[in-house]
Coordinates of C-alpha atoms in Angstrom, one line a residue:
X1 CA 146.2 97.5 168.9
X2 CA 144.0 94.1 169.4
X3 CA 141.2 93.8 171.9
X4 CA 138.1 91.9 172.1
X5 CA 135.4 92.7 174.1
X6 CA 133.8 90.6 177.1
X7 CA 130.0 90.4 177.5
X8 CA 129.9 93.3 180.3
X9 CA 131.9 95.7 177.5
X10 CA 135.4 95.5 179.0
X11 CA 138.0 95.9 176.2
X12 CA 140.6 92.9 176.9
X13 CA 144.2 93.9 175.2
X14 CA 146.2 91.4 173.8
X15 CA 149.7 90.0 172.1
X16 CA 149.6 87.5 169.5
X17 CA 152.8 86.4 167.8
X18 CA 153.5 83.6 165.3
X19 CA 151.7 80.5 163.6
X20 CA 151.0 77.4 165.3
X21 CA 150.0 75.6 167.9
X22 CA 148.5 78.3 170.5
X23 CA 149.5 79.1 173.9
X24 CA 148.0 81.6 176.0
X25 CA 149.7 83.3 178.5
X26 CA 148.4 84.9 182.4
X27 CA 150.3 87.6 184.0
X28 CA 150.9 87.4 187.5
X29 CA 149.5 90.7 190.1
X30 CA 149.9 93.4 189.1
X31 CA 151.4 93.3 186.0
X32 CA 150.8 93.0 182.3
X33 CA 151.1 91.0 179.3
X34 CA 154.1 93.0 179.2
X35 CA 155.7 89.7 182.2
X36 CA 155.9 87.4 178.9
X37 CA 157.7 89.3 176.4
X38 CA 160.6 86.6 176.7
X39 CA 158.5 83.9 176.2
X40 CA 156.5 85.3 173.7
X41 CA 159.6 85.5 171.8
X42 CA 160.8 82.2 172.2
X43 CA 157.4 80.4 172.0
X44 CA 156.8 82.3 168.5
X45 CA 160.5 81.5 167.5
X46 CA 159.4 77.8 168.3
X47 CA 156.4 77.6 166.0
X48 CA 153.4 78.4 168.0
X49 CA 151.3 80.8 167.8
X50 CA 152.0 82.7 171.6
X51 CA 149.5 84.6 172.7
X52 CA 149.2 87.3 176.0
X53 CA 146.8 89.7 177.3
X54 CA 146.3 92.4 179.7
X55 CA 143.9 91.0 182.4
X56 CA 140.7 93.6 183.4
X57 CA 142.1 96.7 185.1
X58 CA 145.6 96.1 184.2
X59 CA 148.2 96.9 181.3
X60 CA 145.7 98.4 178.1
X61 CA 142.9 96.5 179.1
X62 CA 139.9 98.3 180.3
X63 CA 139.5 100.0 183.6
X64 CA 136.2 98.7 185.1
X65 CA 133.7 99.3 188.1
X66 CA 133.6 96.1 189.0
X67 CA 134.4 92.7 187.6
X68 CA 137.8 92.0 189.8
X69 CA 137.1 88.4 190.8
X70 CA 138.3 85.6 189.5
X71 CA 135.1 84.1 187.8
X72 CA 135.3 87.3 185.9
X73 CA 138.6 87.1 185.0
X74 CA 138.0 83.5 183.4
X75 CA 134.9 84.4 181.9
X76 CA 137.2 87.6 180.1
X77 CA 139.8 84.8 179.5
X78 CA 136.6 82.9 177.5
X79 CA 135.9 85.4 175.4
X80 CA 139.2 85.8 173.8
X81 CA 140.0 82.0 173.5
X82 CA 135.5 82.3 172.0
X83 CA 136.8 85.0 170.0
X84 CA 140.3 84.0 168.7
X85 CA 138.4 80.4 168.1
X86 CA 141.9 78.5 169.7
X87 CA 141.6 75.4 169.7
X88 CA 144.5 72.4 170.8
X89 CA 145.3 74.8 173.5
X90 CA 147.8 74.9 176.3
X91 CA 147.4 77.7 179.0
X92 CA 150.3 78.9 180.8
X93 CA 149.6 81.1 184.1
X94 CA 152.2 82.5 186.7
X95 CA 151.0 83.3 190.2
X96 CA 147.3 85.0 189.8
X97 CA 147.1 84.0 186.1
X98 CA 147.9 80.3 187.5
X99 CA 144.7 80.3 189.2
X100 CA 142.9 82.3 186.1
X101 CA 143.9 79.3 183.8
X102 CA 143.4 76.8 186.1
X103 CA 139.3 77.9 186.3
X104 CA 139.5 79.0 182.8
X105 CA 140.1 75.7 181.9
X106 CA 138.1 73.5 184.6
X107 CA 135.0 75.6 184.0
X108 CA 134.8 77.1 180.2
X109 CA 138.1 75.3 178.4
X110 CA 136.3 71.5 177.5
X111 CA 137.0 70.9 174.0
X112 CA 139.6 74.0 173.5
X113 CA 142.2 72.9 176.4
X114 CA 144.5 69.9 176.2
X115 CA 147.2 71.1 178.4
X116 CA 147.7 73.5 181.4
X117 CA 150.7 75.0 182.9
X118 CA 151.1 76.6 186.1
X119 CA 154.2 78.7 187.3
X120 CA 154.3 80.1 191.3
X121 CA 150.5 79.9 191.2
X122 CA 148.7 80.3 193.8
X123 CA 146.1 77.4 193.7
X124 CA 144.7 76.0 195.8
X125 CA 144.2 79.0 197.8
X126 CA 146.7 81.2 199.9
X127 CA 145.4 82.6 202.6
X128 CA 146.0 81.1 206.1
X129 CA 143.0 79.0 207.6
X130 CA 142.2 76.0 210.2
X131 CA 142.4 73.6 206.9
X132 CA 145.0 75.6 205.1
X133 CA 147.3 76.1 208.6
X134 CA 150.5 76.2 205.6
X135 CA 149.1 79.3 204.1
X136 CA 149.6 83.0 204.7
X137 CA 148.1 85.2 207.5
X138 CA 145.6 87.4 206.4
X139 CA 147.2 90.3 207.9
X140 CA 150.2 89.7 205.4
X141 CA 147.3 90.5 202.5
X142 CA 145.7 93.5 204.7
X143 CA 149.3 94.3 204.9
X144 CA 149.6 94.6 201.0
X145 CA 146.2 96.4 200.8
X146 CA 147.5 98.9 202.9
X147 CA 150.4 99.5 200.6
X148 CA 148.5 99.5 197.2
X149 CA 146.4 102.1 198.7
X150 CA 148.4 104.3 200.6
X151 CA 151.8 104.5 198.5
X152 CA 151.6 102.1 195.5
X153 CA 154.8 103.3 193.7
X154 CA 157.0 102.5 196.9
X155 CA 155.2 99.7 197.5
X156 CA 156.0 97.5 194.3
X157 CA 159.6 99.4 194.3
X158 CA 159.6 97.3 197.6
X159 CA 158.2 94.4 196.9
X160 CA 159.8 94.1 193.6
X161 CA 163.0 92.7 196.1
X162 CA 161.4 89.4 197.4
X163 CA 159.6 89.0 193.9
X164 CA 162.5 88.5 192.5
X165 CA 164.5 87.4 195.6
X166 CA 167.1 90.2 195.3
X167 CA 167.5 90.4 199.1
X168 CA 169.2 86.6 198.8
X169 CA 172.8 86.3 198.9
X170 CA 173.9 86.1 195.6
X171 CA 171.6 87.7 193.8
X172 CA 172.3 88.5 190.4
X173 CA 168.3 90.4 189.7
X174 CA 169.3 93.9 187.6
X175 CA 167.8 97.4 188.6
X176 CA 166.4 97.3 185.5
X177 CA 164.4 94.3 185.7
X178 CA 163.1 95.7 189.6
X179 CA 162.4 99.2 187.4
X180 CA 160.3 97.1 185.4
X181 CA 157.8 95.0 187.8
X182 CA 157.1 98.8 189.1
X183 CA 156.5 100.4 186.0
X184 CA 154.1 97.2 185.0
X185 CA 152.4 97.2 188.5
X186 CA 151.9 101.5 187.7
X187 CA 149.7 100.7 185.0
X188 CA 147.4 98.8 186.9
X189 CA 144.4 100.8 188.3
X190 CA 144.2 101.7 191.8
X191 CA 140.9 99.6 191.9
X192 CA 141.6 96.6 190.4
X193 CA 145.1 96.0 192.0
X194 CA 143.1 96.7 195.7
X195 CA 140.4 94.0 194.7
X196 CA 142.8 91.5 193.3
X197 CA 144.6 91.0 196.3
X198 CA 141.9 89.2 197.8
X199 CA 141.3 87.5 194.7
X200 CA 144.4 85.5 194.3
X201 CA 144.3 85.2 198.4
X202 CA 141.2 84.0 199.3
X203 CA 140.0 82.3 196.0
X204 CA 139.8 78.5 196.8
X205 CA 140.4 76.5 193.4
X206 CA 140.3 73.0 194.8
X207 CA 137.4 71.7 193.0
X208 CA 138.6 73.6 189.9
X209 CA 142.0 71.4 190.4
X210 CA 140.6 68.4 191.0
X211 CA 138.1 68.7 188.0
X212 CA 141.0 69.1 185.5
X213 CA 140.8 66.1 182.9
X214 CA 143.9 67.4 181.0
X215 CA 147.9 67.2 181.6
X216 CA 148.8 70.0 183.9
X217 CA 152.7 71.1 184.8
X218 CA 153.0 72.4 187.6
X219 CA 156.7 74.3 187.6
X220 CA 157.2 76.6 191.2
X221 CA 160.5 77.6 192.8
X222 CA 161.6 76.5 196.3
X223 CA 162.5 79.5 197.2
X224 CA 159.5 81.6 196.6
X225 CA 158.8 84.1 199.1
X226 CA 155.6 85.2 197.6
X227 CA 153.8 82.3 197.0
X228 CA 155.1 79.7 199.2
X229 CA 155.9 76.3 197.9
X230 CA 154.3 74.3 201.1
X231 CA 151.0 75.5 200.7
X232 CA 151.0 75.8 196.7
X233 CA 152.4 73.0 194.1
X234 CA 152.8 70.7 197.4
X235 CA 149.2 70.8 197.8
X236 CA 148.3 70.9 194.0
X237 CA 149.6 68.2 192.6
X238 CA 147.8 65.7 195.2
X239 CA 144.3 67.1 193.8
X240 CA 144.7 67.2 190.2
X241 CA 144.6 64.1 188.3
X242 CA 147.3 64.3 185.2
X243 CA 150.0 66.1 186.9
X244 CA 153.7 66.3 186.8
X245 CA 155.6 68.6 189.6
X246 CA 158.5 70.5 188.2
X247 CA 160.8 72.1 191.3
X248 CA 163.4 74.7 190.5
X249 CA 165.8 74.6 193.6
X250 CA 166.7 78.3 194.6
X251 CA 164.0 79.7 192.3
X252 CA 162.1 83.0 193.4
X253 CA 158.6 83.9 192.4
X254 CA 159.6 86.6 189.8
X255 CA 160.4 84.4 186.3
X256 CA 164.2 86.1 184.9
X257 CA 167.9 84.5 184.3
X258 CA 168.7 81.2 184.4
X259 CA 165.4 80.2 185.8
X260 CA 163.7 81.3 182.9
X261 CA 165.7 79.8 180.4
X262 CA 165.4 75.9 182.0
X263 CA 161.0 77.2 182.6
X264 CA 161.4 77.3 179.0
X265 CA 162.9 74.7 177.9
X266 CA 160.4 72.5 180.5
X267 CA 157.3 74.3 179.1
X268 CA 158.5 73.4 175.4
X269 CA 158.8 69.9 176.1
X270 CA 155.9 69.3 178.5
X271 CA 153.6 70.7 175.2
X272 CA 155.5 69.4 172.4
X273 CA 153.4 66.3 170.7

């Protein structure tokens, strides 16, 4: 299987399918590379060169001591754009991988970057705060701490519900697809699932937005009930300077059905020349 290894030693693991273009893919918490098999497919299908990996602690990717922050996690996300030498690159990143590409490419992507994509991210940061009264209540993040570390096998079977918004009237989400968000988020290490909760909560990427010099898409649904709309791409898209705001009405946080096929089609024609 394909690695490459970051500075530190950690052993990143990643997919790469098809000739092309590339576009690099960022897995949302806690999950793997595993989150883009779809559109891995269809990128490849399309004639780029699609490429996913497992971020530090999760999926095949090493299991480290330390490292779970995000300057880490875009430092790892340097080495295997270094590594693979890509170049005319668009990053894609949903929820915690939004913010991973969005400082991936503010602070190491000059010259390799010409396009970002951002899907239910969380920039520019989460958490609740005097400036950020839209955000989340830290107790909502002690909350999922809590979980992870107590009972982490009921807790994604639970949370796997309002990821995908399967509690809404309506719902169509399968069993299957809520079987698979857990059996992802089970491969991530006890360690680095704990840690990254404050890392896509607290981590501010303001300056990271407001630094990018590239066309950024910036696709969220409206009814995300993970990563609120309000205090996400509402607030994104007034501090970055190329940027086009793509709402999906009805739209959860978890990427599947109909909603994946029009992401799709939106991502393909935002990076087309």
């Amino acid at each position: 299987m394909p690695y490459v290894s970051t500075p530190d030693g950690a052993e990143i693991f990643y997919q790469d399918y098809g000739q092309g273009k590339p576009v690099l893919l960022s897995h949302g918490w806690p999950l793997s590379s595993e989150a883009w098999a779809y559109e891995l497919k269809v990128l490849a299908d399309a004639g780029y060169r699609a490429i996913a990996h497992d971020r530090r602690g999760h999926g095949r990717s090493s299991r480290t001591s330390g490292g779970n922050d995000m300057d880490t996690y875009a430092r790892d996300l340097a080495s295997l754009v270094e590594q693979l030498d890509l170049t005319d690159l668009t990053v894609v990143g949903h929820s915690t991988g939004g913010g991973e590409v969005v400082r991936y490419a503010a602070q190491h992507g000059k010259g390799r970057v010409t396009k970002v994509v951002t899907v239910g991210a969380v920039p520019p940061v989460m958490v609740k705060s005097a400036s950020n009264p839209e955000g989340t209540p830290i107790e909502v993040f002690d909350g999922i701490r809590e979980g992870v570390l107590r009972d982490r096998s009921q807790f994604y079977q639970d949370l796997s519900e309002t990821f995908f918004g399967a509690n809404r009237e309506g719902s169509t989400i399968s069993q299957g697809l809520r079987d698979d968000f857990w059996r992802q988020g089970m491969l991530a290490e006890l360690q680095a699932a704990y840690d990254c909760v404050a890392v896509f909560s607290e981590t501010d990427f303001t300056e990271d937005l407001k630094a990018l010099d590239v066309p950024i898409l910036i696709a969220h649904g409206d009814d995300d009930q993970i990563v609120p709309i309000a205090a996400a791409a509402y607030k994104s898209i007034d501090l970055v300077k190329l940027g086009t705001l793509k709402v999906y009405p009805g739209a959860p946080h978890g990427i599947s059905g109909s909603y994946q096929e029009e992401l799709i089609k939106d991502v393909l024609a935002f990076i087309a020349d």
